[in-house]
Coordinates of C-alpha atoms and ligand atoms in Angstrom, one line a residue:
X900 CA -113.2 57.6 -67.3
X901 CA -111.1 54.5 -67.5
X902 CA -110.8 52.7 -64.1
X903 CA -110.0 55.6 -61.9
X904 CA -112.9 56.6 -59.7
X905 CA -113.6 58.4 -56.4
X906 CA -116.9 58.8 -54.6
X907 CA -118.0 62.4 -54.3
X908 CA -121.7 61.7 -53.5
X909 CA -123.2 64.4 -51.3
X910 CA -120.5 67.0 -52.2
X911 CA -121.1 70.2 -54.1
X912 CA -118.4 71.7 -56.3
X913 CA -118.0 75.0 -58.0
X914 CA -116.0 75.0 -61.2
X915 CA -115.1 78.2 -63.1
X916 CA -115.0 78.2 -66.8
X917 CA -116.8 74.9 -67.1
X918 CA -118.4 75.4 -70.6
X919 CA -115.6 73.4 -72.4
X920 CA -111.9 72.6 -72.5
X921 CA -110.2 71.6 -69.3
X922 CA -113.0 73.1 -67.1
X923 CA -115.6 71.0 -68.9
X924 CA -113.6 67.8 -68.4
X925 CA -113.1 68.5 -64.7
X926 CA -116.8 69.4 -64.2
X927 CA -117.9 66.2 -66.0
X928 CA -115.5 64.1 -64.0
X929 CA -116.9 65.6 -60.7
X930 CA -120.4 64.9 -61.9
X931 CA -119.5 61.3 -62.9
X932 CA -118.1 60.9 -59.4
X933 CA -121.4 61.8 -57.8
X934 CA -120.9 65.5 -57.0
X935 CA -123.3 68.2 -57.7
X936 CA -121.6 71.0 -59.8
X937 CA -122.2 74.7 -60.0
X938 CA -120.7 76.0 -63.2
X939 CA -119.5 79.6 -62.7
X940 CA -118.9 80.8 -66.2
X941 CA -119.5 83.5 -68.8
X942 CA -121.6 81.4 -71.2
X943 CA -125.2 80.3 -70.4
X944 CA -124.8 76.8 -71.9
X945 CA -122.9 73.7 -70.9
X946 CA -122.6 70.3 -72.5
X947 CA -122.5 68.3 -69.3
X948 CA -124.6 65.5 -68.0
X949 CA -125.6 65.1 -64.4
X950 CA -126.7 67.3 -61.5
X951 CA -125.4 70.7 -62.5
X952 CA -126.5 74.3 -62.8
X953 CA -125.0 77.3 -64.4
X954 CA -124.4 80.7 -62.8
X955 CA -123.2 83.3 -65.3
X956 CA -120.4 85.7 -64.4
X957 CA -117.7 87.7 -66.1
X958 CA -114.6 87.0 -64.0
X959 CA -112.9 90.0 -65.7
X960 CA -115.1 92.2 -63.5
X961 CA -114.3 92.1 -59.8
X962 CA -117.8 93.2 -59.0
X963 CA -119.5 90.6 -61.1
X964 CA -117.1 87.9 -59.6
X965 CA -118.1 88.8 -56.0
X966 CA -121.8 89.1 -57.0
X967 CA -121.9 85.6 -58.4
X968 CA -119.8 84.1 -55.7
X969 CA -121.9 85.6 -52.9
X970 CA -125.1 84.4 -54.7
X971 CA -123.8 80.8 -54.9
X972 CA -122.4 80.9 -51.3
X973 CA -125.8 82.0 -50.0
X974 CA -127.5 79.0 -51.7
X975 CA -125.1 76.2 -51.6
X976 CA -122.9 74.3 -49.2
X977 CA -119.7 74.3 -51.3
X978 CA -117.2 71.5 -50.5
X979 CA -115.0 71.9 -53.5
X980 CA -113.8 74.9 -55.5
X981 CA -111.9 74.5 -58.8
X982 CA -110.5 77.8 -60.1
X983 CA -110.1 76.8 -63.7
X984 CA -111.1 79.8 -65.9
X985 CA -108.2 81.5 -67.6
X986 CA -107.3 83.7 -70.5
X987 CA -104.1 84.7 -72.3
X988 CA -103.9 88.0 -74.2
X989 CA -100.8 88.2 -76.3
X990 CA -98.6 91.2 -77.0
X991 CA -94.8 91.8 -77.2
X992 CA -94.0 93.0 -73.7
X993 CA -92.7 96.4 -74.7
X994 CA -96.2 97.2 -76.1
X995 CA -98.3 95.3 -73.6
X996 CA -101.4 97.5 -73.1
X997 CA -102.1 98.1 -69.4
X998 CA -105.8 97.3 -70.0
X999 CA -105.0 93.8 -71.3
X1000 CA -102.5 93.3 -68.5
X1001 CA -105.1 94.1 -65.9
X1002 CA -107.7 91.9 -67.6
X1003 CA -105.4 88.8 -67.6
X1004 CA -104.4 89.5 -63.9
X1005 CA -108.1 89.8 -62.9
X1006 CA -109.3 86.6 -64.6
X1007 CA -106.2 84.5 -63.9
X1008 CA -105.2 85.6 -60.5
X1009 CA -107.4 88.1 -58.7
X1010 CA -110.6 86.2 -59.4
X1011 CA -108.9 83.1 -57.8
X1012 CA -108.3 85.2 -54.7
X1013 CA -111.9 86.6 -54.6
X1014 CA -113.6 83.2 -55.1
X1015 CA -111.3 81.4 -52.7
X1016 CA -112.1 84.0 -50.0
X1017 CA -115.9 83.7 -50.5
X1018 CA -116.0 79.9 -50.7
X1019 CA -113.1 79.4 -48.3
X1020 CA -114.6 81.1 -45.3
X1021 CA -117.4 78.6 -44.8
X1022 CA -114.8 75.8 -45.4
X1023 CA -112.7 77.2 -42.6
X1024 CA -115.8 77.3 -40.4
X1025 CA -116.6 73.7 -41.1
X1026 CA -113.0 72.6 -40.8
X1027 CA -112.9 71.0 -44.3
X1028 CA -112.8 71.8 -48.0
X1029 CA -110.8 71.3 -51.1
X1030 CA -109.6 74.0 -53.5
X1031 CA -107.8 73.3 -56.7
X1032 CA -106.2 76.1 -58.7
X1033 CA -105.2 75.7 -62.4
X1034 CA -101.7 77.0 -63.0
X1035 CA -99.6 76.4 -66.1
X1036 CA -96.2 75.6 -67.5
X1037 CA -95.8 79.4 -67.7
X1038 CA -96.0 79.4 -63.9
X1039 CA -92.4 78.2 -64.2
X1040 CA -91.2 79.3 -67.6
X1041 CA -91.3 82.8 -69.1
X1042 CA -94.0 83.2 -71.7
X1043 CA -93.3 84.5 -75.2
X1044 CA -95.8 87.4 -75.9
X1045 CA -97.6 86.1 -72.8
X1046 CA -95.9 88.1 -69.9
X1047 CA -99.2 88.9 -68.2
X1048 CA -100.3 85.2 -68.3
X1049 CA -97.0 84.0 -67.1
X1050 CA -96.9 86.6 -64.2
X1051 CA -100.5 85.7 -63.2
X1052 CA -99.9 81.9 -63.4
X1053 CA -96.7 82.3 -61.4
X1054 CA -98.8 84.2 -58.9
X1055 CA -101.3 81.3 -58.8
X1056 CA -98.5 78.9 -57.6
X1057 CA -97.5 81.4 -54.8
X1058 CA -101.1 82.1 -53.9
X1059 CA -101.7 78.4 -53.6
X1060 CA -98.7 78.1 -51.2
X1061 CA -99.8 81.1 -49.1
X1062 CA -103.4 79.8 -48.9
X1063 CA -102.0 76.5 -47.8
X1064 CA -99.9 78.1 -45.1
X1065 CA -102.9 79.8 -43.6
X1066 CA -105.7 77.3 -44.2
X1067 CA -104.1 73.8 -43.9
X1068 CA -104.5 74.1 -40.1
X1069 CA -108.3 74.6 -40.7
X1070 CA -108.6 71.4 -42.7
X1071 CA -108.8 73.1 -46.1
X1072 CA -106.6 71.6 -48.8
X1073 CA -105.4 74.1 -51.3
X1074 CA -103.4 72.7 -54.2
X1075 CA -102.8 73.5 -57.9
X1076 CA -102.4 71.6 -61.1
X1077 CA -100.0 72.8 -63.8
X1078 CA -101.3 71.5 -67.2
X1079 CA -98.8 70.9 -69.9
X1080 CA -100.0 71.4 -73.5
X1081 CA -103.6 70.6 -74.5
X1082 CA -105.7 71.3 -77.6
X1083 CA -108.2 73.8 -76.3
X1084 CA -109.5 77.2 -77.3
X1085 CA -106.7 78.8 -75.2
X1086 CA -104.0 77.5 -77.6
X1087 CA -105.9 78.3 -80.8
X1088 CA -103.8 81.5 -81.5
X1089 CA -100.5 79.4 -81.6
X1090 CA -101.9 76.3 -83.4
X1091 CA -101.1 77.8 -86.8
X1092 CA -97.4 78.2 -85.9
X1093 CA -96.2 74.8 -87.0
X1094 CA -92.6 75.3 -86.1
X1095 CA -93.6 76.3 -82.6
X1096 CA -95.9 73.4 -82.1
X1097 CA -93.2 71.0 -83.3
X1098 CA -90.7 72.6 -80.9
X1099 CA -93.2 72.2 -78.0
X1100 CA -94.1 68.6 -78.9
X1101 CA -90.4 67.7 -79.2
X1102 CA -89.9 69.0 -75.6
X1103 CA -92.6 66.6 -74.2
X1104 CA -91.0 63.2 -73.2
X1105 CA -94.3 61.4 -74.0
X1106 CA -94.1 63.0 -77.5
X1107 CA -97.7 64.0 -77.3
X1108 CA -100.1 66.7 -76.1
X1109 CA -102.4 65.8 -73.2
X1110 CA -106.1 64.9 -73.1
X1111 CA -108.3 67.2 -70.9
X1112 CA -109.3 64.1 -69.0
X1113 CA -105.7 63.8 -67.8
X1114 CA -106.3 67.0 -65.9
X1115 CA -109.7 65.9 -64.7
X1116 CA -108.2 62.7 -63.2
X1117 CA -105.6 64.7 -61.3
X1118 CA -108.3 67.1 -60.1
X1119 CA -110.4 64.1 -58.9
X1120 CA -107.4 62.8 -56.9
X1121 CA -106.7 66.2 -55.3
X1122 CA -110.4 66.7 -54.2
X1123 CA -110.7 63.1 -52.9
X1124 CA -109.9 61.7 -49.4
X1125 CA -106.8 60.2 -50.9
X1126 CA -105.2 63.7 -50.9
X1127 CA -106.2 64.7 -47.4
X1128 CA -102.6 65.2 -46.3
X1129 CA -101.5 67.0 -49.5
X1130 CA -101.3 70.7 -49.1
X1131 CA -99.8 73.5 -51.2
X1132 CA -98.4 71.5 -54.1
X1133 CA -98.5 72.4 -57.7
X1134 CA -98.8 69.1 -59.6
X1135 CA -97.6 69.2 -63.2
X1136 CA -99.7 67.1 -65.5
X1137 CA -97.5 67.6 -68.6
X1138 CA -96.2 64.3 -70.1
X1139 CA -92.9 65.1 -68.4
X1140 CA -92.3 68.5 -70.1
X1141 CA -91.0 70.2 -66.9
X1142 CA -88.7 67.4 -66.1
X1143 CA -86.3 67.8 -69.1
Ligands
NAD149 N1 -104.8 74.3 -72.8 C1 -103.6 74.3 -72.3 O1 -102.7 73.8 -72.9 C2 -103.4 74.9 -70.9 C3 -102.1 74.8 -70.4 C4 -101.9 75.3 -69.1 C5 -102.9 75.9 -68.4 N2 -104.1 75.9 -68.9 C6 -105.2 76.6 -68.1 O2 -106.3 75.7 -68.0 C7 -107.4 76.5 -67.7 C8 -108.5 76.2 -68.7 O3 -108.1 76.6 -70.0 P1 -108.5 75.7 -71.4 O4 -107.2 75.3 -71.9 O5 -109.5 74.8 -71.1 O6 -108.9 76.9 -72.3 P2 -110.4 77.4 -72.7 O7 -110.2 78.7 -73.4 O8 -111.1 76.3 -73.4 O9 -111.1 77.6 -71.3 C9 -111.0 78.8 -70.6 C10 -112.3 78.9 -69.8 O10 -112.2 80.1 -69.0 C11 -113.4 80.8 -69.2 N3 -113.2 82.3 -69.1 C12 -112.4 83.0 -69.8 N4 -112.6 84.3 -69.5 C13 -113.6 84.3 -68.6 C14 -114.3 85.4 -67.9 N5 -114.0 86.7 -68.1 N6 -115.3 85.1 -67.1 C15 -115.6 83.8 -66.9 N7 -115.0 82.8 -67.5 C16 -114.0 83.0 -68.3 C17 -113.8 80.5 -70.6 O11 -115.2 80.7 -70.9 C18 -113.5 79.0 -70.7 O12 -114.6 78.2 -70.1 C19 -107.0 78.0 -67.8 O13 -106.7 78.5 -66.5 C20 -105.7 77.9 -68.6 O14 -104.8 78.9 -68.3 C21 -104.4 75.5 -70.2

């Protein structure tokens, strides 16, 4: 990945939603940096190369989330947790079905809490660990037909700060990354809306959408020793979108 490298030899990372998109890029970057990676994901397959294994779980189920996390925690010494998996279900707010609201909240926010608890406790006991949560531009801006996603991702930023407040003293770094706009499955529903895409692109100072490796590089930095004194931040990786 260009000339940015960190050495994660001997470290084990858990990455949620690692089957593709941003999670796939983060998992591959961790593998390329020498880490062993446990992919906690819905799908059984992964197009990664390196020392990885897949543990399947449906993060929309609180019980399945705990089951998978406890299973991994019993077998692995987890140094790094990347809470990447996310969904957006779109409805006009006045008609937003409660079931879809709860599903988005569970996958995007509550699963982050559950996994951070299970993998965070041993980190606290050891006095070190790195957790990176994936937020969004909609952590800051209101979403159009994406109220649940926006509320959940706003929650991810606040959860990141709260976890930092309690866990920085135990040597556990908790930070977040807020991706700008990336061509992944998540954005497929809006890709056909040319006017909207043009409006978004015009609002990005670089004039372009990001590459998933841009997020992976930021994640590598946050899980590396270089970020040892960085706690509780949400780092936008957005081509300047939030700045203007
Ligand atoms: N693409 C963007 O422009 C963008 C912008 C801001 C934030 N994000 C965030 O980045 C993260 C990754 O998204 P992406 O863009 O790569 O989209 P994606 O749809 O390609 O990836 C989402 C991942 O989450 C997993 N996932 C979804 N529901 C799950 C469930 N119930 N159980 C287990 N895994 C589940 C999917 O399998 C997939 O691996 C998400 O948190 C998303 O909100 C993306």
